Short mmCIF file of C-alpha atoms in Angstrom, two decimals:
data_model
loop_
_atom_site.label_atom_id
_atom_site.label_comp_id
_atom_site.label_asym_id
_atom_site.label_seq_id
_atom_site.Cartn_x
_atom_site.Cartn_y
_atom_site.Cartn_z
CA MET T 1 0.00 0.00 0.00
CA SER T 2 1.66 3.23 -1.10
CA SER T 3 0.85 6.50 0.53
CA LYS T 4 0.63 9.81 -1.26
CA PRO T 5 3.50 12.16 -0.39
CA THR T 6 2.50 15.02 1.84
CA GLU T 7 2.54 18.59 0.57
CA PRO T 8 5.48 20.59 1.97
CA SER T 9 4.39 22.98 4.70
CA ILE T 10 7.14 25.49 3.91
CA SER T 11 6.59 27.63 0.84
CA ALA T 12 8.79 30.16 -0.93
CA PHE T 13 7.55 32.76 -3.40
CA ILE T 14 10.27 33.67 -5.91
CA SER T 15 10.24 37.24 -7.18
CA TYR T 16 12.42 37.76 -10.26
CA SER T 17 12.65 39.56 -13.57
CA TRP T 18 12.30 37.93 -16.98
CA ASP T 19 15.69 39.31 -18.12
CA SER T 20 16.60 36.60 -20.62
CA ASP T 21 15.77 33.00 -21.43
CA PRO T 22 18.85 31.67 -19.58
CA HIS T 23 17.97 33.74 -16.50
CA VAL T 24 14.36 32.50 -16.52
CA GLU T 25 15.63 28.92 -16.91
CA TRP T 26 18.00 29.47 -13.96
CA VAL T 27 15.09 30.65 -11.77
CA ASN T 28 13.05 27.63 -12.87
CA SER T 29 15.96 25.36 -11.96
CA LEU T 30 16.22 27.03 -8.55
CA ALA T 31 12.48 26.47 -8.00
CA HIS T 32 12.86 22.78 -8.84
CA ILE T 33 15.85 22.40 -6.50
CA LEU T 34 13.84 23.95 -3.68
CA ARG T 35 10.91 21.64 -4.40
CA GLY T 36 13.29 18.68 -4.35
CA ASN T 37 14.30 19.78 -0.85
CA SER T 38 10.78 19.90 0.61
CA ILE T 39 10.17 23.60 -0.06
CA LYS T 40 7.11 24.42 -2.15
CA SER T 41 8.48 27.07 -4.47
CA LEU T 42 6.01 29.36 -6.20
CA THR T 43 6.90 30.92 -9.53
CA ASP T 44 4.73 32.07 -12.37
CA GLN T 45 6.37 29.39 -14.53
CA ILE T 46 5.13 26.61 -12.24
CA CYS T 47 1.87 28.01 -10.89
CA VAL T 48 0.31 30.24 -13.55
CA GLY T 49 -1.34 29.08 -16.75
CA PRO T 50 -2.84 30.94 -19.68
CA GLY T 51 -5.78 33.10 -18.64
CA ALA T 52 -4.82 33.19 -14.96
CA SER T 53 -4.33 36.50 -13.19
CA LEU T 54 -0.66 37.28 -12.60
CA ASN T 55 -1.65 40.01 -10.13
CA ASN T 56 -3.67 37.53 -8.04
CA PHE T 57 -0.80 35.03 -8.16
CA MET T 58 1.72 37.67 -7.02
CA ARG T 59 -0.58 38.88 -4.22
CA PHE T 60 -1.22 35.29 -3.07
CA GLY T 61 2.50 34.44 -3.23
CA VAL T 62 3.65 37.48 -1.29
CA ASP T 63 0.90 37.27 1.35
CA ASN T 64 0.72 33.51 1.87
CA SER T 65 4.23 32.12 1.37
CA SER T 66 6.38 31.33 4.37
CA TRP T 67 9.40 32.84 2.59
CA LYS T 68 9.97 35.41 -0.14
CA ILE T 69 13.08 35.03 -2.31
CA CYS T 70 14.02 38.04 -4.43
CA VAL T 71 16.41 37.25 -7.29
CA ILE T 72 18.17 40.58 -7.72
CA SER T 73 19.52 40.82 -11.25
CA ASP T 74 20.32 43.95 -13.22
CA GLY T 75 16.88 43.70 -14.86
CA TYR T 76 15.19 43.32 -11.47
CA VAL T 77 16.87 46.49 -10.19
CA SER T 78 15.85 48.46 -13.27
CA LYS T 79 12.19 47.37 -12.92
CA MET T 80 11.80 47.82 -9.16
CA ASN T 81 10.37 51.34 -9.29
CA ASP T 82 8.10 50.81 -12.31
CA LEU T 83 4.65 49.81 -11.04
CA LYS T 84 3.68 48.77 -14.57
CA THR T 85 6.06 45.79 -14.33
CA GLY T 86 5.53 42.61 -12.35
CA VAL T 87 8.68 43.32 -10.36
CA GLY T 88 7.43 46.82 -9.47
CA LYS T 89 4.09 45.40 -8.31
CA GLU T 90 5.81 42.68 -6.26
CA ILE T 91 8.11 45.24 -4.62
CA GLU T 92 5.06 47.31 -3.66
CA MET T 93 3.46 44.19 -2.15
CA LEU T 94 6.70 43.21 -0.36
CA GLU T 95 7.05 46.65 1.22
CA ARG T 96 4.82 45.82 4.17
CA HIS T 97 6.84 42.64 4.84
CA MET T 98 10.32 44.19 4.71
CA GLU T 99 10.97 43.98 8.44
CA SER T 100 10.38 40.24 8.26
CA GLU T 101 13.37 37.94 8.40
CA TYR T 102 11.58 35.75 5.87
CA ILE T 103 12.66 37.79 2.85
CA ILE T 104 15.90 36.59 1.31
CA PRO T 105 17.57 38.65 -1.40
CA ILE T 106 19.86 36.68 -3.68
CA LEU T 107 22.17 38.11 -6.33
CA LYS T 108 22.14 36.48 -9.76
CA ASN T 109 23.19 38.15 -13.02
CA ASN T 110 23.95 41.25 -10.99
CA SER T 111 26.83 43.24 -12.45
CA GLY T 112 28.24 44.15 -9.07
CA LYS T 113 25.76 46.82 -8.04
CA GLY T 114 24.86 44.70 -5.06
CA VAL T 115 21.62 44.91 -3.12
CA PRO T 116 19.40 47.97 -3.75
CA ASP T 117 18.53 50.31 -0.86
CA PHE T 118 15.08 48.67 -0.63
CA PHE T 119 16.81 45.57 0.82
CA GLU T 120 19.22 47.50 3.03
CA GLY T 121 20.07 45.64 6.20
CA LYS T 122 19.06 42.24 4.82
CA PHE T 123 21.53 39.36 4.77
CA TRP T 124 21.81 38.20 1.17
CA ILE T 125 23.32 35.33 -0.81
CA ASP T 126 25.59 36.07 -3.78
CA PHE T 127 25.05 33.39 -6.44
CA ASP T 128 27.33 35.34 -8.81
CA GLY T 129 30.32 35.45 -6.48
CA GLY T 130 29.89 32.29 -4.45
CA GLU T 131 30.23 28.57 -5.11
CA TYR T 132 26.86 27.47 -6.55
CA LEU T 133 26.33 24.41 -4.34
CA ASP T 134 27.37 26.33 -1.23
CA CYS T 135 24.85 29.06 -2.10
CA ILE T 136 22.07 26.49 -2.67
CA GLN T 137 22.92 24.79 0.61
CA LYS T 138 22.95 28.12 2.46
CA LEU T 139 19.52 29.02 1.01
CA VAL T 140 17.92 25.63 1.74
CA LYS T 141 19.38 25.48 5.25
CA ARG T 142 18.11 28.98 6.01
CA ILE T 143 14.60 28.19 4.82
CA LEU T 144 14.48 24.86 6.65
CA GLY T 145 15.90 26.40 9.85
CA PHE T 146 19.30 24.68 9.90
CA ASN T 147 21.42 27.73 9.12
CA LYS T 148 22.80 28.55 12.52
CA MET T 149 25.78 27.00 14.25
CA ILE T 150 24.99 24.72 17.17
CA GLU T 151 25.11 26.84 20.28
CA PRO T 152 27.57 25.44 22.83
CA MET T 153 26.23 24.43 26.21
CA ILE T 154 26.88 26.90 29.01
CA GLY T 155 28.98 25.33 31.75
CA LEU T 156 28.51 25.53 35.48
CA ASN T 157 29.63 28.57 37.45
CA PRO T 158 33.11 27.63 38.73
CA TYR T 159 32.47 29.57 41.94
CA SER T 160 29.15 27.99 42.82
CA LYS T 161 29.10 25.83 45.94
CA GLU T 162 28.43 22.62 44.00
CA VAL T 163 31.31 23.15 41.60
CA SER T 164 33.75 24.42 44.23
CA ASN T 165 33.05 21.36 46.45
CA VAL T 166 33.84 19.04 43.53
CA ARG T 167 37.02 20.98 42.71
CA MET T 168 38.16 20.80 46.37
CA LEU T 169 37.52 17.08 46.38
CA GLU T 170 39.51 16.71 43.13
CA SER T 171 42.44 18.68 44.60
CA ASP T 172 42.35 16.53 47.77
CA ILE T 173 42.51 13.39 45.62
CA LYS T 174 45.53 14.76 43.74
CA LYS T 175 47.34 15.32 47.07
CA LEU T 176 46.95 11.68 48.09
CA ARG T 177 49.96 9.47 47.56
CA PHE T 178 49.75 5.76 47.19
#
């Protein structure tokens, strides 16, 4: 008896610009990698068919996704302030979420201009300057909550009565001669 796989509970809306066919293919590949790692990625390529409302899809994606990934390319930067473009509309929708830690800017096909002021203060991932697999791993780990180093355990106060009694006992043992 086979069971149907469960739908991932973590979703990521990917905001990007249709700069070129290779760039669009790269975003599609990223979306598939995320899906393969239990993250339901939402892109217009995957979720929107002919006749569907792109505005409704963007609004749903921004408002209902656990995470928002912004692929900041040169084309994305040039379209950010134009409300007639999809990127401009998504930026307007993202504005009320900007204080959230669940927005991840990533650089791809970015000619070194870096992250625009809109994303100031956000930690970002540089897919242009970093090792591809390391960047993917960093993104997936962040989304799945495994991005932080394991916090070391805090030891006992060396001057507390319990610890000092043990230390005295240890020093007494060291003084014994057999």
